[in-house]
CSV table of C-alpha atoms and ligand atoms in Angstrom, one decimal:
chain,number,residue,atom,x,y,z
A,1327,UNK,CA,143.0,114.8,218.9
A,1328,UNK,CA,146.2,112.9,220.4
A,1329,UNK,CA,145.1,109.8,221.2
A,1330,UNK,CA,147.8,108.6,223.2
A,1331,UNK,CA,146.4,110.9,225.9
A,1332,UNK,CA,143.9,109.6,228.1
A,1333,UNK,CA,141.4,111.4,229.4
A,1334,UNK,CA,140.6,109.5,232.5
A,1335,UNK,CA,143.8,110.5,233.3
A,1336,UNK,CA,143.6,113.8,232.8
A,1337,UNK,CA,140.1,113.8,234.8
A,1338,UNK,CA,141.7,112.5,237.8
A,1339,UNK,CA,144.6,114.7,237.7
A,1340,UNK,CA,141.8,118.1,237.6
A,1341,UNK,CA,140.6,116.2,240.8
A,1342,UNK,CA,144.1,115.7,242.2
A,1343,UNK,CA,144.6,119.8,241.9
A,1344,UNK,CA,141.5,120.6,243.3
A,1345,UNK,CA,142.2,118.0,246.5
A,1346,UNK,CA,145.6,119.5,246.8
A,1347,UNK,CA,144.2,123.3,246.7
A,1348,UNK,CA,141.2,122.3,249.4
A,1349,UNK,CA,141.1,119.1,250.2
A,1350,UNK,CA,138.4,116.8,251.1
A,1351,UNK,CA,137.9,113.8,253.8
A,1352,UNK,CA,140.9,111.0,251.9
A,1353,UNK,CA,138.2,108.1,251.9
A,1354,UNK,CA,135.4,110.5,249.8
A,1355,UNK,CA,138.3,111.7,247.6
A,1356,UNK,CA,139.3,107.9,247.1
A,1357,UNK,CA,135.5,107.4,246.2
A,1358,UNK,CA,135.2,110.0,244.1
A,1359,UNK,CA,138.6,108.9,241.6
A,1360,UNK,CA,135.9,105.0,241.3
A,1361,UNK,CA,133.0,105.3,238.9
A,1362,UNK,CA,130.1,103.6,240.8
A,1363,UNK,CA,129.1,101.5,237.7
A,1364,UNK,CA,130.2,100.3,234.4
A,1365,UNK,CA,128.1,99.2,232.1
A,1366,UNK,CA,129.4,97.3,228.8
A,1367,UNK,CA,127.3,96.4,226.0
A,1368,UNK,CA,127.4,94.3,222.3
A,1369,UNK,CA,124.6,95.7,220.5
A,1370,UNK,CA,123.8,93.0,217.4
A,1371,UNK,CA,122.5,95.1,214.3
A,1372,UNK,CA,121.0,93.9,211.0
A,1373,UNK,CA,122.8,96.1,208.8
A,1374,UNK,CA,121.4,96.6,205.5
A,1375,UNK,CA,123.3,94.3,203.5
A,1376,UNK,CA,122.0,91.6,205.6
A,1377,UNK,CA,124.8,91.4,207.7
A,1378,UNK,CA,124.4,91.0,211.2
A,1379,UNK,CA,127.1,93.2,213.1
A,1380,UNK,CA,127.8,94.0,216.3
A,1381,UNK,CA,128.2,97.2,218.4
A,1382,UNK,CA,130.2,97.7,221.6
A,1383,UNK,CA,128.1,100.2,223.8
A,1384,UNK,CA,129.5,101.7,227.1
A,1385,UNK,CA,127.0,103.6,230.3
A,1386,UNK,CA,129.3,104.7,233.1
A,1387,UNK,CA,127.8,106.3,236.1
A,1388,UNK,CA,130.3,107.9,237.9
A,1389,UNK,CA,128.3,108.8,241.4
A,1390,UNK,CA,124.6,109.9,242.1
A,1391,UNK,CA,125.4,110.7,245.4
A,1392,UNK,CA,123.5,114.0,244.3
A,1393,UNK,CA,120.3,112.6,242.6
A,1394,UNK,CA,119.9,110.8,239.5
A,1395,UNK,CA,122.8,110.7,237.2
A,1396,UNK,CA,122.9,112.5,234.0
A,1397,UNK,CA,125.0,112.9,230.6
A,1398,UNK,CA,125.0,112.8,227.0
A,1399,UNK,CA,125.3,109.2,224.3
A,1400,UNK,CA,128.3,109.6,222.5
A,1401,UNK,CA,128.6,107.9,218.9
A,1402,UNK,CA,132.1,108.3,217.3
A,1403,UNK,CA,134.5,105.7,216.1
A,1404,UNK,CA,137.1,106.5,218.7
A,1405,UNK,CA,135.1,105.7,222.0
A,1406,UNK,CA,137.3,103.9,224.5
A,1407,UNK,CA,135.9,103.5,228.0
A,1408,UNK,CA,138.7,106.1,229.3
A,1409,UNK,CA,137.3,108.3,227.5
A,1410,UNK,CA,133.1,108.0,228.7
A,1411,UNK,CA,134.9,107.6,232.4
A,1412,UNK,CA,136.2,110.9,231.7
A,1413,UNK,CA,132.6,112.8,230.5
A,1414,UNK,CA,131.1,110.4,233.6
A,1415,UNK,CA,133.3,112.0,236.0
A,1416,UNK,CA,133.2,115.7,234.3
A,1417,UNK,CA,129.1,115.8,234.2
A,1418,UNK,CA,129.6,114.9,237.4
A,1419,UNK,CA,131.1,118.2,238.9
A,1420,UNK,CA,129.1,120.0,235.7
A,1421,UNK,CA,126.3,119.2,237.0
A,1422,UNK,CA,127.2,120.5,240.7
A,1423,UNK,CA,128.9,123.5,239.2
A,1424,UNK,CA,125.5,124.4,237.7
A,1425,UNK,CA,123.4,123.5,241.0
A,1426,UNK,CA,121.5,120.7,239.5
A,1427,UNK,CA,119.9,117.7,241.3
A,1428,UNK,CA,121.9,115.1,239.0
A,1429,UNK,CA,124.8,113.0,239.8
A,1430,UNK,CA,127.1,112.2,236.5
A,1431,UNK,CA,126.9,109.6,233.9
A,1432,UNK,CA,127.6,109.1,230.1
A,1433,UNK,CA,127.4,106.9,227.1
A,1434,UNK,CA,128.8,106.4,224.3
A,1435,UNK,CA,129.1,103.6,221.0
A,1436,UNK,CA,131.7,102.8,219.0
A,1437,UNK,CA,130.3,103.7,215.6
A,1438,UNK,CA,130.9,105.7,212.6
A,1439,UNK,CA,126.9,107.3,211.9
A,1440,UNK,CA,128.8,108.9,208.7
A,1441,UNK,CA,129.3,105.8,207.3
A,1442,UNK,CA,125.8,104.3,208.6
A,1443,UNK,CA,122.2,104.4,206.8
A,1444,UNK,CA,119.5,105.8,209.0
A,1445,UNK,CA,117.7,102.6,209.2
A,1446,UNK,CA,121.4,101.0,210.5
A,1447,UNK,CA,121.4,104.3,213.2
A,1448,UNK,CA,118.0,103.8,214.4
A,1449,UNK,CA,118.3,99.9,215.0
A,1450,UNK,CA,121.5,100.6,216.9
A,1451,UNK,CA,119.7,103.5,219.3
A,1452,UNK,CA,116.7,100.9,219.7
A,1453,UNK,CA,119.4,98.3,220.4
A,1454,UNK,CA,121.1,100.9,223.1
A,1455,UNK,CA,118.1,101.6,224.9
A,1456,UNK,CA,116.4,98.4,225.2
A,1457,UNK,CA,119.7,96.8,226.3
A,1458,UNK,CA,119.9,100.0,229.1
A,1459,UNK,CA,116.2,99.8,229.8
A,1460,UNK,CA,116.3,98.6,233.5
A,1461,UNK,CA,119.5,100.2,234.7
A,1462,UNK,CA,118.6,103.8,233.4
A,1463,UNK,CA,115.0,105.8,234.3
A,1464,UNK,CA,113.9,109.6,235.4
A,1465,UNK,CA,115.0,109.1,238.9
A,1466,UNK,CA,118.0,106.5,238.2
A,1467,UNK,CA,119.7,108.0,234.9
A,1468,UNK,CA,118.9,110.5,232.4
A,1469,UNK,CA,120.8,110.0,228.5
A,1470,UNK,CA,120.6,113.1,226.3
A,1471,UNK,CA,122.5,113.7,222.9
A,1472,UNK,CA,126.5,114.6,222.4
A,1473,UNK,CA,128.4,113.9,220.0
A,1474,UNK,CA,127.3,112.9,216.6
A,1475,UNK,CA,123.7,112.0,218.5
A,1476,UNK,CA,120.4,114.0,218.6
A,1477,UNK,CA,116.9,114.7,219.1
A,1478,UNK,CA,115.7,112.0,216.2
A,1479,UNK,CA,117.8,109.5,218.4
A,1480,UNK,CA,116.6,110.6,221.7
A,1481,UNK,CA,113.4,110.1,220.4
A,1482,UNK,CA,114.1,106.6,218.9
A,1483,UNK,CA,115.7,105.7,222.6
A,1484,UNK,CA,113.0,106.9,224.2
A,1485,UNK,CA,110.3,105.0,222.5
A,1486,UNK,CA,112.1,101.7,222.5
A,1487,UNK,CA,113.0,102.6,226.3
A,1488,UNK,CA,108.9,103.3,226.8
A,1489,UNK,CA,108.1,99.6,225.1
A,1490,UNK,CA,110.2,97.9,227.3
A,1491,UNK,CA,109.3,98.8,230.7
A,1492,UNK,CA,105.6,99.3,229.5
A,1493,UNK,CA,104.7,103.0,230.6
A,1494,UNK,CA,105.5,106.1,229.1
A,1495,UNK,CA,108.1,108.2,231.1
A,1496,UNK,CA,109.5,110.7,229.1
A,1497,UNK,CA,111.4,112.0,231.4
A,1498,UNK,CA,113.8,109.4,230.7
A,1499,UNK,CA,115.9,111.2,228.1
A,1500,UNK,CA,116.2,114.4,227.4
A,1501,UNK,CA,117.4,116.3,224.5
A,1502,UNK,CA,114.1,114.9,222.7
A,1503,UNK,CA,112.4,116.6,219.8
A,1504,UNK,CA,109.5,119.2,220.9
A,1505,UNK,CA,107.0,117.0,220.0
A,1506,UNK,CA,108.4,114.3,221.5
A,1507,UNK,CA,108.3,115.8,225.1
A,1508,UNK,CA,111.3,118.3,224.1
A,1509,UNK,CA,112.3,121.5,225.5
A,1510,UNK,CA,111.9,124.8,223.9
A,1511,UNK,CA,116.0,126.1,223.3
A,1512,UNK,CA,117.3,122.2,224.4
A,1513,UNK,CA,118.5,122.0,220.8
A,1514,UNK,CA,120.9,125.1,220.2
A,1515,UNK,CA,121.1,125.5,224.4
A,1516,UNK,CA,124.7,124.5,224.5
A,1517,UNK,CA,126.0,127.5,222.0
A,1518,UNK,CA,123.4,130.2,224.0
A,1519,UNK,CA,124.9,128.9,227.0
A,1520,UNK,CA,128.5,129.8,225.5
A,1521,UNK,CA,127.3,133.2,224.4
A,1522,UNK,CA,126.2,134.3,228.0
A,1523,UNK,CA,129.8,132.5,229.2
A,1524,UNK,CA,131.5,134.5,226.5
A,1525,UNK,CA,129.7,138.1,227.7
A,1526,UNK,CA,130.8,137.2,231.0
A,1527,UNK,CA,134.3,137.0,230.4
A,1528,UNK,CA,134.2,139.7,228.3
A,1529,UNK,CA,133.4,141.9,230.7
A,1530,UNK,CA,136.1,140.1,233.2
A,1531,UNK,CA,138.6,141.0,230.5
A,1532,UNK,CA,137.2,144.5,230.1
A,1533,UNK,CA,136.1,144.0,226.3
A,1534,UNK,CA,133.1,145.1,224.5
A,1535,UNK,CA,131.2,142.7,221.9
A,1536,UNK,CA,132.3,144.8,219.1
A,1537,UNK,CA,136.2,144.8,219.6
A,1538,UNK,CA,136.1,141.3,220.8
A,1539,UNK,CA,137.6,138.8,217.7
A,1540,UNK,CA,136.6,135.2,218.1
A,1541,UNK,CA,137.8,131.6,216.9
A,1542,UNK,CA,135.4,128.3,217.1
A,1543,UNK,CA,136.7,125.3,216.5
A,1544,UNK,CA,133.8,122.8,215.3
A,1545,UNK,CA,131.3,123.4,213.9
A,1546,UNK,CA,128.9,121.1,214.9
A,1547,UNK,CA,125.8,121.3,217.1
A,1548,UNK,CA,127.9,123.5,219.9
A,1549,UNK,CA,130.0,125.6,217.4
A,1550,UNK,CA,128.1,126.2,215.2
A,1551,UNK,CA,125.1,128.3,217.0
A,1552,UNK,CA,127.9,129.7,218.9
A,1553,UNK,CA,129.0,131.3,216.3
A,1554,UNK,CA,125.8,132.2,214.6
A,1555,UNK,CA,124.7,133.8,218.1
A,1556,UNK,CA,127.6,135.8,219.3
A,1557,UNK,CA,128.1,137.3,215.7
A,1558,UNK,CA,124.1,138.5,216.4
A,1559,UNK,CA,125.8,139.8,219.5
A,1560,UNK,CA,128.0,142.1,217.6
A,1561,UNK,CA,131.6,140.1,218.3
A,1562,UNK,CA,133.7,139.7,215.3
A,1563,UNK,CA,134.1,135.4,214.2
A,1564,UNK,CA,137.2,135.7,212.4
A,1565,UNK,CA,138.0,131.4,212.6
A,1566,UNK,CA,136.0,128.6,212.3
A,1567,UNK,CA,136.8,124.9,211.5
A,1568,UNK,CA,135.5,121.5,211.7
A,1569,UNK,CA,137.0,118.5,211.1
A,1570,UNK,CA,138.3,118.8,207.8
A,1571,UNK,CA,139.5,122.0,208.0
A,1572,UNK,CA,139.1,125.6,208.4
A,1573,UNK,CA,139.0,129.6,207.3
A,1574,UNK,CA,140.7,132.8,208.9
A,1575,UNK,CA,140.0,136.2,207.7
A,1576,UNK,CA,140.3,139.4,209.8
A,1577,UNK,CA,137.5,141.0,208.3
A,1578,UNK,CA,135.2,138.0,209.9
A,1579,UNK,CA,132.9,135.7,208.7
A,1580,UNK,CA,128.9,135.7,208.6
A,1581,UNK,CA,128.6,132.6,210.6
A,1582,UNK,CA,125.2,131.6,209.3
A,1583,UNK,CA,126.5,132.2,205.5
A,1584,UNK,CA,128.8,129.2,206.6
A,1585,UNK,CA,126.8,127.2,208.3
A,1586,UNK,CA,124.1,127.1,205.1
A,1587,UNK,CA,127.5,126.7,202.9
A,1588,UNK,CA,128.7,123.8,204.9
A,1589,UNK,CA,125.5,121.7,204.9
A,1590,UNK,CA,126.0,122.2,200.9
A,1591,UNK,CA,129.4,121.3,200.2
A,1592,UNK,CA,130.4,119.5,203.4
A,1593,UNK,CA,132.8,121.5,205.0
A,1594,UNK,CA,133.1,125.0,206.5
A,1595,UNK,CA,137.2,124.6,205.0
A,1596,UNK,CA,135.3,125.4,201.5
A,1597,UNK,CA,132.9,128.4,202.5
A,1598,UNK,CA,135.5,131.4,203.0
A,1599,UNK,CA,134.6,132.9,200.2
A,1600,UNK,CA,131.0,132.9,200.5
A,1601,UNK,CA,131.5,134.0,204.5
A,1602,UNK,CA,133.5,136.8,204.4
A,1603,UNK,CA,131.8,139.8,205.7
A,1604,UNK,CA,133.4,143.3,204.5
A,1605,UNK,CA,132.9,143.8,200.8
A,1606,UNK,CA,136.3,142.8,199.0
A,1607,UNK,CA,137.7,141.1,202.0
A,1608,UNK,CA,139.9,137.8,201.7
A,1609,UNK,CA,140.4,134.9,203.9
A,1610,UNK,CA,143.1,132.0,204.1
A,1611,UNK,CA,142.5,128.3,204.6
A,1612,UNK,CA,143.4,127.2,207.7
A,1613,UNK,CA,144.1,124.1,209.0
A,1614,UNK,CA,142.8,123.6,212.7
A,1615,UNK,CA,145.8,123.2,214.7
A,1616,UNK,CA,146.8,127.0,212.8
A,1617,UNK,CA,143.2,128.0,214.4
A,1618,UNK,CA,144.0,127.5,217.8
A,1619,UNK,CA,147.5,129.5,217.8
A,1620,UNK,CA,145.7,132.6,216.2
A,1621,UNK,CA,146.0,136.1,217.6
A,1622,UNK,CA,142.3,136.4,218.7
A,1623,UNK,CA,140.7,137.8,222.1
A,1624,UNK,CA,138.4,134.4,222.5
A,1625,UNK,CA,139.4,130.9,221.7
A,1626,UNK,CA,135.7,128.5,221.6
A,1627,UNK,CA,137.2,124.4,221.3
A,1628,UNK,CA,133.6,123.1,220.3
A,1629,UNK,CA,134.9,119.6,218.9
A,1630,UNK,CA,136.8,117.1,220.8
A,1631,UNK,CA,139.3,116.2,223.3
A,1632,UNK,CA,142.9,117.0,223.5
A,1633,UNK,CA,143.2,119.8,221.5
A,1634,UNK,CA,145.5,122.1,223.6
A,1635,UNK,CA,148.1,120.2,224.9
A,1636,UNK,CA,151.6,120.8,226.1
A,1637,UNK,CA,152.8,120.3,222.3
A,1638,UNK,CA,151.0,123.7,221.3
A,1639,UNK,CA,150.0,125.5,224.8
A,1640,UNK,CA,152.7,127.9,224.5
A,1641,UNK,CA,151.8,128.9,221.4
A,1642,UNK,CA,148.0,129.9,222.2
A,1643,UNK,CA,147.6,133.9,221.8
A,1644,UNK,CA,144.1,133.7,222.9
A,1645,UNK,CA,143.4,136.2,225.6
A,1646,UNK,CA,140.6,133.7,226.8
A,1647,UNK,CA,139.8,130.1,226.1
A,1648,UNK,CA,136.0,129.0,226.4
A,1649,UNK,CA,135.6,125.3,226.3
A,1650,UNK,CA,132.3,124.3,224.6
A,1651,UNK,CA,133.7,120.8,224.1
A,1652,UNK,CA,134.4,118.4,227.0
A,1653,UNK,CA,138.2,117.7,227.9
A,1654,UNK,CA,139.9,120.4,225.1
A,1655,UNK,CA,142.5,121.1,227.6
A,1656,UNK,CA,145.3,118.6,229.2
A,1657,UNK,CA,146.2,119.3,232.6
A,1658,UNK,CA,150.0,120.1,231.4
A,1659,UNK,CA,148.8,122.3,228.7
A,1660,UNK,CA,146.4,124.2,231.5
A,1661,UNK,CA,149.6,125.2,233.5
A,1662,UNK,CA,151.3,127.0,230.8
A,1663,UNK,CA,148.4,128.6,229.6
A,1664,UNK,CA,147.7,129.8,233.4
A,1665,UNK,CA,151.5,131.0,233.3
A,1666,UNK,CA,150.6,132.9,230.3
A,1667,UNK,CA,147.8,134.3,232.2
A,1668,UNK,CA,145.2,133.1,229.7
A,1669,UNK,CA,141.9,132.8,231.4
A,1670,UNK,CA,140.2,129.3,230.8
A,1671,UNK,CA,137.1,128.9,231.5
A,1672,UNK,CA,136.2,125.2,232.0
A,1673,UNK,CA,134.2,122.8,229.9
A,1674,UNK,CA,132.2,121.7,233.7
A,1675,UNK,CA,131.6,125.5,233.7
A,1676,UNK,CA,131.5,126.8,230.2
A,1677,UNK,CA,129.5,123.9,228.1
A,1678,UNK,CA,126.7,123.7,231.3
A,1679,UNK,CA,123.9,125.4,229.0
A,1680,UNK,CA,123.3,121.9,227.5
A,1681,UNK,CA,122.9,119.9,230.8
A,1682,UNK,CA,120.8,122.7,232.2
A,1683,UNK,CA,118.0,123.1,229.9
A,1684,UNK,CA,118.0,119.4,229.6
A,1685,UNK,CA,117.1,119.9,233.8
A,1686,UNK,CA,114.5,122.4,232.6
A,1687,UNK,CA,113.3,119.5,229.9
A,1688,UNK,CA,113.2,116.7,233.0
A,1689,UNK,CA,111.7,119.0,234.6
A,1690,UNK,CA,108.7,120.2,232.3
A,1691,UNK,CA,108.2,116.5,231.8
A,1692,UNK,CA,108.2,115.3,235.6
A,1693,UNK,CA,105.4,118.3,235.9
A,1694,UNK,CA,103.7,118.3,233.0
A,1695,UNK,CA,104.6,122.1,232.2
A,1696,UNK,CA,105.8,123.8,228.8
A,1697,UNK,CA,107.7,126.6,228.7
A,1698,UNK,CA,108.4,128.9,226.2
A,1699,UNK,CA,111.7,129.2,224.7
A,1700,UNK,CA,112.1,133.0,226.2
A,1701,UNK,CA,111.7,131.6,230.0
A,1702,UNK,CA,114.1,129.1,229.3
A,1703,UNK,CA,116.8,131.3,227.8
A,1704,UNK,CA,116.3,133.6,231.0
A,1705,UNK,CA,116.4,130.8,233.3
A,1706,UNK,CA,119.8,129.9,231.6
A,1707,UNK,CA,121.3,133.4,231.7
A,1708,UNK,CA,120.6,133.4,235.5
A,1709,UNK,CA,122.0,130.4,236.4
A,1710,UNK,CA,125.2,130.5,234.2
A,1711,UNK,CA,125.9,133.9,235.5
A,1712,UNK,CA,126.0,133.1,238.9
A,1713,UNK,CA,127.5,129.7,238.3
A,1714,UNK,CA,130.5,131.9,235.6
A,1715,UNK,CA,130.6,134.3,239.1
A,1716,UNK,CA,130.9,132.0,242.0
A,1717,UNK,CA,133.5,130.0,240.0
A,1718,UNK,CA,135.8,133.4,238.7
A,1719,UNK,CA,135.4,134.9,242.8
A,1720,UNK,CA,136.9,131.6,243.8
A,1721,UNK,CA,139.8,131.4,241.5
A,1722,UNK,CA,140.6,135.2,242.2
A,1723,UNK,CA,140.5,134.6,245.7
A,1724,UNK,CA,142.9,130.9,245.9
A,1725,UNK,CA,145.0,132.7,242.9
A,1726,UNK,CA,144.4,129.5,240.8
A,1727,UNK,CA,142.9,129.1,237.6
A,1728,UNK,CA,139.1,129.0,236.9
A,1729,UNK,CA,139.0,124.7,236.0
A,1730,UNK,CA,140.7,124.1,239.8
A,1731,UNK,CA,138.7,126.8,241.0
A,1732,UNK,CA,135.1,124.9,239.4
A,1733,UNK,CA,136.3,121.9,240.6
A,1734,UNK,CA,136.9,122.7,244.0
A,1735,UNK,CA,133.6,124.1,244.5
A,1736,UNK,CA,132.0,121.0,242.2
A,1737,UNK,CA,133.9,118.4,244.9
A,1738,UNK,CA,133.2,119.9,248.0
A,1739,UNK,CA,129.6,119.6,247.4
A,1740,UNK,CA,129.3,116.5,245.9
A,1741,UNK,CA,131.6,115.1,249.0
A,1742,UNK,CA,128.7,116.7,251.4
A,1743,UNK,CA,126.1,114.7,249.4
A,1744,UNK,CA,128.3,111.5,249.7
A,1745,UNK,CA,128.7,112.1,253.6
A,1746,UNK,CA,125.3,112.5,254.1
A,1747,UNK,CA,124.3,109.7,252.6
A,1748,UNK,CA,126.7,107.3,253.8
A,1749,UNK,CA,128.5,105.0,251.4
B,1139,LIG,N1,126.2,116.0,226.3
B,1139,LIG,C1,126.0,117.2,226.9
B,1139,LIG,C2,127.2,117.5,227.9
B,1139,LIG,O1,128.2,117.0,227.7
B,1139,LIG,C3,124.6,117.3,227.6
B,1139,LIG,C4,124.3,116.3,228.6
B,1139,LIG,C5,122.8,116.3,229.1
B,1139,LIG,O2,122.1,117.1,228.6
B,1139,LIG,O3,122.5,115.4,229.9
B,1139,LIG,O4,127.1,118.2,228.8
């Protein structure tokens, strides 16, 4: 990731393009480029040396001009507040996109859970929560898991969260394990959500499953099921990284093979020979800036920001890019790759299937209902399908890409939420 980018930036440079291409009423446009609230946080932990240390925690909710605001906890050493303005802003317009109630937040900690004991991780999520408890609620704002967090810390949250305003609302975070008040499919909903983005374009591109050659970079929580579920599909994973490095091998790679691999030996970089699919096939090591400039038909970023940017844009050979991570793409880097005529199909667009069954899990909560993992999976497919059409009929129709394209139809309707309601 090049961290001299910043992603705010590049967040309010998509929203410059989309006010240039259809603009919206200049004061609502000025509104929309302010987060409505910033919220910082030092988060004292007993670590277990005895040590007391402290944690700087950020919750930025950008506008809930559409209902309560929504988004992910972030924990990763390299949190800035740039960057949880950025995911603020892009769940946001994700959340339109997809036709959800839910304005846009998101949180994030500046922590390395790697290097942290699980005792040290759960006083830190109990500190979180109970330091958020009275600005965030299930009609106020909703957490959920991203990066490096997940259902055992939604969990944690939401207890802590429960004890402090004395009730239990569950619908306060989503992303929680079953028993905890989770969804069916919330867990691997991101990657399923990329699988029914990937069939789409696909078929826009005029490719069937079975000639279609893939590349995921990550292989975490997104990537990872991704993978696994698309190679169910019949579609060919011939690339897959994570952070420390990745394989290539045009005979492809059994994804779950991999994914078993990894959890032994730490890294999917070391699992090429166990993955390989056709009998007698070989694979190179790769490293993951080689994984994004390979010839394949689908390109899936599934880790972090600033990946393709206007250092290695001209190089992409990908026929399509699908962002499963949030903010893989620079502005710069997303004209050249629209000058290629590479389709991208945005993160707000592509990485939706998270936010939305985390919808169906507020939702479930709010009226006591459990559905099984099949309705929500068909629920999904629905509503990506017609969010992956109204977006690709508006970018063929302005001729621009597919990100201006999500965005303009994102704004507009968050702008007629804003209007209504007066500011
Ligand atoms: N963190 C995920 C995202 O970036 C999911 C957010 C949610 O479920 O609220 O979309």
């Amino acid at each position: 990731m090049d961290a001299s980018i910043n992603p705010f930036e590049n967040a309010l440079k998509q929203l410059e393009n989309a006010q240039k291409t259809e603009p919206i009423d200049e004061d609502i446009y000025q509104l929309l480029r302010h987060p409505q609230r910033i919220i910082e946080l030092s988060i004292p932990v007993k670590m277990d040396s005895g040590e007391l240390k402290f944690f700087t925690g950020y919750r930025v909710q950008y506008n809930d001009a559409p209902g309560p605001t929504k988004g992910g906890i972030r924990y990763h050493p390299h949190v800035t507040l740039d960057e949880v303005m950025a995911l603020a802003a892009w769940m946001t317009w994700k959340c339109s996109v997809a036709g959800l109630p839910y304005g846009g937040a998101k949180g994030g900690v500046i922590c390395n859970p790697k290097e942290m004991s699980e005792g040290e991780i759960e006083r830190l999520s109990r500190g979180y929560a109970r330091a958020l408890a009275n600005c965030i609620g299930p009609e106020v704002d909703i957490p959920a898991p991203d990066v490096y967090t997940n259902p055992q810390i939604m969990a944690w949250m939401s207890d802590e969260y429960n004890k402090a305003v004395g009730k239990e609302l569950p619908a306060t975070f989503t992303g929680k394990p079953i028993e905890n008040g989770g969804s069916e499919g919330r867990g691997i909903s991101t990657g399923v959500g990329g699988t029914f983005i990937v069939r789409e374009v696909a078929k826009k591109l005029g490719l069937k499953a079975e000639e279609t050659s893939v590349a995921v970079q990550g292989y975490g929580n997104a990537g990872s099921i991704v993978a696994q579920k698309l190679d169910e599909m019949g579609y060919k994973i011939v690339a897959v990284s994570d952070s420390k490095g990745g394989i290539y091998s045009e005979h492809g790679f059994d994804p779950h093979k991999i994914l078993s691999c990894k959890s032994e030996v730490g890294t999917v970089g070391e699992c090429g020979h166990i993955g390989v699919l056709a009998e007698g096939g070989d694979f190179q090591k790769i490293t993951n800036e080689e994984l994004l400039e390979l010839d394949v038909d689908i390109l899936i970023p599934a880790a972090l920001e600033n990946q393709i940017t206007v250092e290695n844009a001209d190089k992409i050979k990908a026929k399509a890019v699908v962002e499963l991570a949030n903010g893989p793409t620079t502005p710069a880097a997303d004209e050249i790759l629209f000058e290629k005529g590479i389709i991208v199909v945005p993160d707000i667009l592509a990485n939706a299937g998270g936010v939305s069954v985390s919808y169906y899990e507020w939702y479930q909560n709010m009226n006591d209902a459990h559905w099984t993992e099949e309705e929500v999976f068909e629920k999904l497919d629905t509503l990506l399908t017609k969010a992956f059409a109204d977006v690709s009929e508006k970018s063929d129709n302005n001729k621009t890409d597919m990100r201006t394209a999500a965005f303009i139809l994102a704004v507009h309707k968050v702008a007629e939420k804003v209007k209504e309601r007066g500011y």
